[in-house]
mmCIF file of C-alpha atoms in Angstrom:
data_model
loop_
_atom_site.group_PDB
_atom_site.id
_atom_site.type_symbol
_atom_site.label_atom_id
_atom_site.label_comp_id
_atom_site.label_asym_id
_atom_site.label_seq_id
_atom_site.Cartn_x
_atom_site.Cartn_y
_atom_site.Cartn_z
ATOM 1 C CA UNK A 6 166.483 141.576 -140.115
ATOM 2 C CA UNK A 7 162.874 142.155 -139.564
ATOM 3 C CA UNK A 8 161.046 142.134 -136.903
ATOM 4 C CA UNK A 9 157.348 140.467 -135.990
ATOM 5 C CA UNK A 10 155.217 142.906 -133.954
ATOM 6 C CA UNK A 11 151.921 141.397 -132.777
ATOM 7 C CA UNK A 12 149.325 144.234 -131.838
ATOM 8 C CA UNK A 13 146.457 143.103 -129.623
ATOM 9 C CA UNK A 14 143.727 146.036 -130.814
ATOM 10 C CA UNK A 15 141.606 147.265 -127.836
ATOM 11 C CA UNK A 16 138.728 145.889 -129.592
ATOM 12 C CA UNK A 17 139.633 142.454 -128.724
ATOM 13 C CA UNK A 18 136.824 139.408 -128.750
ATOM 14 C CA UNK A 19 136.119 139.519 -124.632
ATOM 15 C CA UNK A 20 135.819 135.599 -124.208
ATOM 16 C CA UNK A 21 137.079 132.705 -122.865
ATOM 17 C CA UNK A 22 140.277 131.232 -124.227
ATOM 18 C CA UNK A 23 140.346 127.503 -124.495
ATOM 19 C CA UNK A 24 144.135 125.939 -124.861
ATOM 20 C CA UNK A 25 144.936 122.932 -126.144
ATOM 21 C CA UNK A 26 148.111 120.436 -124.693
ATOM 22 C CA UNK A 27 148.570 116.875 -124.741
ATOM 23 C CA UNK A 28 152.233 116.048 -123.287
ATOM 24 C CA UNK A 29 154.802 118.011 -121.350
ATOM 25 C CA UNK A 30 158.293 116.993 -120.953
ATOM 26 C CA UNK A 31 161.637 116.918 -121.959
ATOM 27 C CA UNK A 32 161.957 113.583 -123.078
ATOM 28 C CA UNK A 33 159.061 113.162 -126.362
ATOM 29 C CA UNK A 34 160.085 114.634 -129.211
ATOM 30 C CA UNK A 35 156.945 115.549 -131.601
ATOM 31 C CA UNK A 36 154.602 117.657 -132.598
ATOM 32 C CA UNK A 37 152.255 116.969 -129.409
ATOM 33 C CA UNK A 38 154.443 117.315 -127.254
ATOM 34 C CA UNK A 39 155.625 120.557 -125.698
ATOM 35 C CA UNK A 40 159.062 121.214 -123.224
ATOM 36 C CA UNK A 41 158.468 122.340 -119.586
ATOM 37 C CA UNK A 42 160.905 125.236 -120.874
ATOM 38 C CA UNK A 43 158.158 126.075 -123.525
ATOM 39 C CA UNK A 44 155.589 125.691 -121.421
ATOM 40 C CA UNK A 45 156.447 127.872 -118.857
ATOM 41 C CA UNK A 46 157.319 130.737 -121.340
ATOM 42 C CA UNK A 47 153.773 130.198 -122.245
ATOM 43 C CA UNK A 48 152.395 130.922 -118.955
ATOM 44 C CA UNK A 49 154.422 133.458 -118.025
ATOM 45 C CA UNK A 50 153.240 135.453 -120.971
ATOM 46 C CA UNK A 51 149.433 134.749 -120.462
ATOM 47 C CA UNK A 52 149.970 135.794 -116.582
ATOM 48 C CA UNK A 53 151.816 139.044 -118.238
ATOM 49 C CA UNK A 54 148.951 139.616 -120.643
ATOM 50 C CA UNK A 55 146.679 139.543 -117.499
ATOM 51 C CA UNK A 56 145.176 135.874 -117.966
ATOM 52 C CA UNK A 57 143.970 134.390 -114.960
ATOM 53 C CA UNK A 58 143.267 130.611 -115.328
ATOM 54 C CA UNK A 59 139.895 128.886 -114.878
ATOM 55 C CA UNK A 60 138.530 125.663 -114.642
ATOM 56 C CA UNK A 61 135.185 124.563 -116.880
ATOM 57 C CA UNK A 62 132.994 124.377 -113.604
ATOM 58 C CA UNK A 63 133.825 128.190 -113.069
ATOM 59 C CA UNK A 64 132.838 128.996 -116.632
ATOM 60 C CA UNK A 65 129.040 126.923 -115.982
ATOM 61 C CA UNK A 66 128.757 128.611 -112.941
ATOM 62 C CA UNK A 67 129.477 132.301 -113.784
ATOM 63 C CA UNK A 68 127.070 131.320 -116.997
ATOM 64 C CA UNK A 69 124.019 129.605 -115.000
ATOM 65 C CA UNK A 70 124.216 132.325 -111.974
ATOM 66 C CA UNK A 71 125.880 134.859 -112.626
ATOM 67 C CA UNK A 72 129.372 134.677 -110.774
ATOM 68 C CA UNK A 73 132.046 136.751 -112.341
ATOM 69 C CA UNK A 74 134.930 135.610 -114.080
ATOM 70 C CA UNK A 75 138.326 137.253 -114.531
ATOM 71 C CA UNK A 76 138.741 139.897 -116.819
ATOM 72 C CA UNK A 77 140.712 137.677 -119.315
ATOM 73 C CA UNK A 78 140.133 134.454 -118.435
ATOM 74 C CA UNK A 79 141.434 131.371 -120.177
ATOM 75 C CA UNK A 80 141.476 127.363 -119.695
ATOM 76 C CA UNK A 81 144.430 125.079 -119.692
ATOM 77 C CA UNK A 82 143.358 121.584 -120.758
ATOM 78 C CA UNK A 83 145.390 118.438 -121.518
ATOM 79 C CA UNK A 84 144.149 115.874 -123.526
ATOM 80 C CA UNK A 85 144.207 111.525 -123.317
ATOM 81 C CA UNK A 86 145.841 111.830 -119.543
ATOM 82 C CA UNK A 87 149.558 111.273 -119.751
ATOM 83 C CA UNK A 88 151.371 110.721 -116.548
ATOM 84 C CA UNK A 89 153.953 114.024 -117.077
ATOM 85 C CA UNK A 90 150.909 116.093 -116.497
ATOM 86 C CA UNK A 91 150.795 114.931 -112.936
ATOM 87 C CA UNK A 92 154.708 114.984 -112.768
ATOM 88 C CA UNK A 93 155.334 118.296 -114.999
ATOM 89 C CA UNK A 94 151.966 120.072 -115.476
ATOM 90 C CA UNK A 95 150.490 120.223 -111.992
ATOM 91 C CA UNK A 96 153.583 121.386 -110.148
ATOM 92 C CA UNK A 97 154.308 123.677 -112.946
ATOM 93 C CA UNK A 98 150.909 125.374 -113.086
ATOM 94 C CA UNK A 99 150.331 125.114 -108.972
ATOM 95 C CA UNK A 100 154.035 127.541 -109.305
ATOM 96 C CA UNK A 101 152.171 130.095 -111.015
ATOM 97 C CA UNK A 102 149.018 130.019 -109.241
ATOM 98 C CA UNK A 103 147.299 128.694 -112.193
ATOM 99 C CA UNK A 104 144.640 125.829 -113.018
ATOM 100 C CA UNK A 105 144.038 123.184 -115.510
ATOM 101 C CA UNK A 106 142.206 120.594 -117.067
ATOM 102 C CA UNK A 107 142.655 116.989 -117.864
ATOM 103 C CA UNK A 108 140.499 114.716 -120.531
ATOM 104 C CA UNK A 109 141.325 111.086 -119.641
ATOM 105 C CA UNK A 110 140.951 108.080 -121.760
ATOM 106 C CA UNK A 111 139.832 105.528 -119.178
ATOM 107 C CA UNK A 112 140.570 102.512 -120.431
ATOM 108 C CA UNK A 113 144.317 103.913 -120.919
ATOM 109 C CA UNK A 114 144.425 104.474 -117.057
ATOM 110 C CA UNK A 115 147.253 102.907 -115.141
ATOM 111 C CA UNK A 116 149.089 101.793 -118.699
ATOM 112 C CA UNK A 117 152.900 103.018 -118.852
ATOM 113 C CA UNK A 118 153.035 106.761 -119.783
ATOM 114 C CA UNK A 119 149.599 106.784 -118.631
ATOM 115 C CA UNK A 120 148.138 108.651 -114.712
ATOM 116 C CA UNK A 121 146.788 106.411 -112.151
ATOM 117 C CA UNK A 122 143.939 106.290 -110.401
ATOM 118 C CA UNK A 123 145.546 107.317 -107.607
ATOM 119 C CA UNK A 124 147.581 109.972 -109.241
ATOM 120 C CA UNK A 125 144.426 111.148 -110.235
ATOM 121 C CA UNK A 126 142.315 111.487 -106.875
ATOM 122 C CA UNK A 127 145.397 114.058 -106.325
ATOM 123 C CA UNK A 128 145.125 115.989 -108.612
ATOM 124 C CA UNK A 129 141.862 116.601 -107.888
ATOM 125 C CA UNK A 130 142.260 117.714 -104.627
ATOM 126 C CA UNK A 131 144.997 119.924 -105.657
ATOM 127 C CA UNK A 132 144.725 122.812 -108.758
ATOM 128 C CA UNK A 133 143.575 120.322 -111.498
ATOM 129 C CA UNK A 134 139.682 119.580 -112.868
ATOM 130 C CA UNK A 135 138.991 116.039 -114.516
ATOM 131 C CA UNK A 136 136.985 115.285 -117.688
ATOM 132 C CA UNK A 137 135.969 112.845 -119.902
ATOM 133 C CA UNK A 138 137.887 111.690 -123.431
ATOM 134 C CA UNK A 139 135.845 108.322 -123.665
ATOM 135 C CA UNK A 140 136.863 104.963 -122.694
ATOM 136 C CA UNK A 141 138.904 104.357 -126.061
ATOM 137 C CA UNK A 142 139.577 107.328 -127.956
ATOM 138 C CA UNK A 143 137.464 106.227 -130.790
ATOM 139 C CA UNK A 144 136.119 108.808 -133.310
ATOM 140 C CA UNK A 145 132.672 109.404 -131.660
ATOM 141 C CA UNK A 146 130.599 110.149 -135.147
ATOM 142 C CA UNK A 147 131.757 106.926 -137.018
ATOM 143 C CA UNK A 148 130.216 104.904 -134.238
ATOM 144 C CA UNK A 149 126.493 103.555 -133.952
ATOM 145 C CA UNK A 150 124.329 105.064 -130.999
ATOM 146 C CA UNK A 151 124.708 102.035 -128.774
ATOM 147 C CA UNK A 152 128.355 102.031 -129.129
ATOM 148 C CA UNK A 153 128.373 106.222 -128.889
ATOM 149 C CA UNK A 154 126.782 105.269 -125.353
ATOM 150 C CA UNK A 155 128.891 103.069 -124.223
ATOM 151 C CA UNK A 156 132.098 105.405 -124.895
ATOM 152 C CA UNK A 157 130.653 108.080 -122.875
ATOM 153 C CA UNK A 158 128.406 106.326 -120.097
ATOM 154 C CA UNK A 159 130.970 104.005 -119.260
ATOM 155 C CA UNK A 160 134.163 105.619 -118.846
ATOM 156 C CA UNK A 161 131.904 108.397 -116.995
ATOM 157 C CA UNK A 162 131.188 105.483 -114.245
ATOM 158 C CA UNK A 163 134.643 104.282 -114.072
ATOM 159 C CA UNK A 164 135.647 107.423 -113.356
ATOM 160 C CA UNK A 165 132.961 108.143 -110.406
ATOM 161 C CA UNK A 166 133.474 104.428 -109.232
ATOM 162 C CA UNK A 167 136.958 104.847 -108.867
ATOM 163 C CA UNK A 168 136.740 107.791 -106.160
ATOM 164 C CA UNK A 169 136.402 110.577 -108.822
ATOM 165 C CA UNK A 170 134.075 113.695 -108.085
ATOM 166 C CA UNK A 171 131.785 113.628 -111.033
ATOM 167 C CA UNK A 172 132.349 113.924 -113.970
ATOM 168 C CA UNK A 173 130.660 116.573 -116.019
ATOM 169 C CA UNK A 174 133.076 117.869 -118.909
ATOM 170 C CA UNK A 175 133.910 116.685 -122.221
ATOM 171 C CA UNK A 176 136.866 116.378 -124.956
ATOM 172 C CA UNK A 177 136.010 114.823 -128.267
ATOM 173 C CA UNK A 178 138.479 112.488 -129.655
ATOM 174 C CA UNK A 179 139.801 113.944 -133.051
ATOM 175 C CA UNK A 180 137.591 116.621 -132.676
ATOM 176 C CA UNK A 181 134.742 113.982 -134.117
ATOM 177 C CA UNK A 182 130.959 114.742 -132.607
ATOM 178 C CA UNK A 183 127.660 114.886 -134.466
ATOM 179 C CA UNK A 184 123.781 115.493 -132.906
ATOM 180 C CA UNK A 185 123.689 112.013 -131.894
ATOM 181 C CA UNK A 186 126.764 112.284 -129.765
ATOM 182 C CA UNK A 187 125.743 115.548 -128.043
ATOM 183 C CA UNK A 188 121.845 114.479 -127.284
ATOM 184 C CA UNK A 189 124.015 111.575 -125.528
ATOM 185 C CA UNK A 190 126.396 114.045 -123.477
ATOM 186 C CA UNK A 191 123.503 115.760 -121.898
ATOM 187 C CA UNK A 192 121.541 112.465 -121.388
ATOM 188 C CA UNK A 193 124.543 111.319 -119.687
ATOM 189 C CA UNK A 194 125.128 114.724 -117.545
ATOM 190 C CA UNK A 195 128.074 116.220 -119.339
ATOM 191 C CA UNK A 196 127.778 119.930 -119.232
ATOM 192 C CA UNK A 197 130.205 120.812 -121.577
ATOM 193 C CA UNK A 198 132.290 119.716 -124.712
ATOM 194 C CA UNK A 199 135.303 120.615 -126.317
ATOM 195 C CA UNK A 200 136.101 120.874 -130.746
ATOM 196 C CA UNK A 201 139.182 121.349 -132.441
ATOM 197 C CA UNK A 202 137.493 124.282 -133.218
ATOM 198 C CA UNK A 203 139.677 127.277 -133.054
ATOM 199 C CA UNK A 204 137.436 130.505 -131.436
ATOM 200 C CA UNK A 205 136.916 132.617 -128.215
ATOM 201 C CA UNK A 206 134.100 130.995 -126.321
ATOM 202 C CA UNK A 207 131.258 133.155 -124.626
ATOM 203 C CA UNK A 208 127.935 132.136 -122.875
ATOM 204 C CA UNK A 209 126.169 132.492 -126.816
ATOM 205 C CA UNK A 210 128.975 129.716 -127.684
ATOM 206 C CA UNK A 211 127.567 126.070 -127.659
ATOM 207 C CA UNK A 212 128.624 124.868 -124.410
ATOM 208 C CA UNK A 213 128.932 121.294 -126.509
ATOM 209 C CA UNK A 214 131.021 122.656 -128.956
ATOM 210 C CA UNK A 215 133.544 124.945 -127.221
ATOM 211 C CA UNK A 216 136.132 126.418 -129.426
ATOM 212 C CA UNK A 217 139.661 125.372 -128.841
ATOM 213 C CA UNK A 218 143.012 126.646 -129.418
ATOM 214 C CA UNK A 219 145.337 123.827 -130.513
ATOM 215 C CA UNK A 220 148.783 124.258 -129.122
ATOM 216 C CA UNK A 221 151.624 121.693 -130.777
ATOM 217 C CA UNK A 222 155.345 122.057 -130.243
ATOM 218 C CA UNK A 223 156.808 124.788 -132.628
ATOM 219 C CA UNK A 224 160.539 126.041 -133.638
ATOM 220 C CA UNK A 225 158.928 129.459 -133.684
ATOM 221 C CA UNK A 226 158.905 129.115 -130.021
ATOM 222 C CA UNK A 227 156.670 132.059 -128.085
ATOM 223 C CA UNK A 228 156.035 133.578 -131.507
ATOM 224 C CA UNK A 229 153.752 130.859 -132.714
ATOM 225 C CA UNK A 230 151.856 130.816 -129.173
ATOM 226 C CA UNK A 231 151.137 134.569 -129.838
ATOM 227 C CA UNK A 232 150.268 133.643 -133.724
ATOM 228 C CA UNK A 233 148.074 131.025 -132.406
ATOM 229 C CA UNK A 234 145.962 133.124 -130.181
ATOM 230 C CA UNK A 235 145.484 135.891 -132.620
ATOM 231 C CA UNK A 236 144.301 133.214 -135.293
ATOM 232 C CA UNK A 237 141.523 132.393 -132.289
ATOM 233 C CA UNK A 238 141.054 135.852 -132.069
ATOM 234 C CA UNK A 239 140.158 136.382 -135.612
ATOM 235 C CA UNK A 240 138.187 132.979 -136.258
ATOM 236 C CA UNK A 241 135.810 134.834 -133.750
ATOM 237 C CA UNK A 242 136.116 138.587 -135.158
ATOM 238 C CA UNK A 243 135.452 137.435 -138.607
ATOM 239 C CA UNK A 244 132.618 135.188 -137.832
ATOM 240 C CA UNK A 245 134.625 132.400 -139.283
ATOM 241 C CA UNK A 246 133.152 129.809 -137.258
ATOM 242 C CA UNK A 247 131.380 130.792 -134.258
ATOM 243 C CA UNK A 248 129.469 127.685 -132.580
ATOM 244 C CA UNK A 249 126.571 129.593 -131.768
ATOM 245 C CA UNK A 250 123.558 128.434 -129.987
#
C-alpha cells in the first residue's frame, strides 16, 4: 500500500490560520458535524505543529499596536451557536489550553440544540470570544440595505442587551457579503469579518473578508485536516485568492 506524506516546506505562508466548525458531538451524523474523538485529534496535531490558539481581538490588537502574536497562530471558530459547543467545545479546548470563537444566530438563542443566554455569559468569562452571525442567518447580499441593517444592528444589540461584552466580530452566513454589507459592518462597529474563503490571513488581508478554512466531517480522518490546511496554504502561495486591501 502507499503511503501519503504531507511536507510542510520551510517556506510556508507566515499567517494566521482561520478554522472553520459548526457542531461537535457524538450524536449528529453529517457533514457539519465533527466527533469530539476527531476533534481532539485535530488539536492535538495543531498543538504538535506548534499552533497556539488566538482569539480575533488578539489578532486587531497585535495589528493596530503592535503586540506580538505566536509564532503560528491560528483561530478556532464555530459557526450559528449550537449548545455542544458549550457542552463539548469549551471543556475540550479549555483541556488543551486553547481558545475559540463562536458566531451566534440571535434569534436562534435559547431554541433546542441552540446556547443560552446564560450559557453564553460563561463562556465568555471562560476561554471562548463571541461574534456576530446575524439575527436570522439570511444570505446578507440578496437583502435590501434596510433589511442588511437590521440583520447586523439588531442582533449586535441583543447581544450587548443581554449582558454580552460587545460585540465586534463577524461571520457571514453562506459566506454571502457585498460593499453594501461591509460599509454596514464598520458603521455598526464590527472590526472584523469572516468568508468561506479558503487563505492564510495577514494584516494586508481585508480584515472584512478574512480567509477561512472550512473543516466538515471526513472518513479520511486526520489526513483530510492536514489536506485541508495545505489547500489554505497554497490558495495563499499561489495568489489564488488573496483578499487584499
Amino acid at each position: 500500500g502507499g503511503a501519503f506524506i504531507i511536507y510542510f516546506s520551510q517556506t510556508e505562508e507566515k499567517g494566521v490560520f482561520i478554522m472553520e466548525y459548526q457542531r461537535i458531538n457524538d450524536q449528529d451524523d453529517d457533514e457539519y458535524t465533527i466527533t469530539t474523538k476527531e476533534f481532539k485529534e485535530q488539536m492535538e496535531y495543531l498543538r504538535e505543529q506548534g499552533y497556539k490558539t488566538i482569539s480575533f481581538m488578539d489578532f486587531v490588537r497585535a495589528k493596530k499596536y503592535g503586540e506580538k502574536l505566536p509564532e503560528k497562530s491560528v483561530i478556532l471558530t464555530f459557526d450559528d451557536g449550537y449548545e455542544d459547543n458549550y457542552t463539548e467545545v469549551m471543556p475540550i479546548l479549555a483541556g488543551y489550553g486553547m481558545k475559540g470563537t463562536v458566531f451566534i444566530i440571535t434569534n436562534r438563542v435559547g431554541l433546542e440544540g441552540y446556547l443560552t443566554w446564560e450559557q453564553l455569559r460563561e463562556m465568555q468569562t471562560a476561554n471562548i470570544e463571541l461574534g456576530g452571525h446575524t439575527a436570522n442567518h439570511l444570505p446578507l447580499a440578496s437583502l435590501p440595505p434596510q433589511k442588511i441593517d437590521d440583520e447586523l444592528r439588531l442582533s449586535k444589540l441583543l447581544m450587548e442587551w443581554n449582558g454580552l461584552q460587545t460585540i465586534y466580530f463577524f461571520s457571514y452566513p453562506n459566506g454571502s457579503y457585498n460593499d453594501t454589507v461591509i460599509k454596514d459592518l464598520r458603521k455598526n462597529g464590527y472590526l472584523t469579518a469572516v468568508t468561506g474563503t479558503p487563505g492564510v490571513n495577514t494584516f494586508a488581508t481585508d480584515p472584512y473578508r478574512l480567509q477561512r478554512t472550512y473543516i466538515p466531517r471526513s472518513k479520511l480522518g486526520l489526513l483530510d485536516f492536514k489536506l485541508r490546511l495545505l489547500k489554505s496554504r497554497h490558495y495563499t502561495k499561489f495568489n489564488i485568492r488573496k483578499n487584499i486591501i
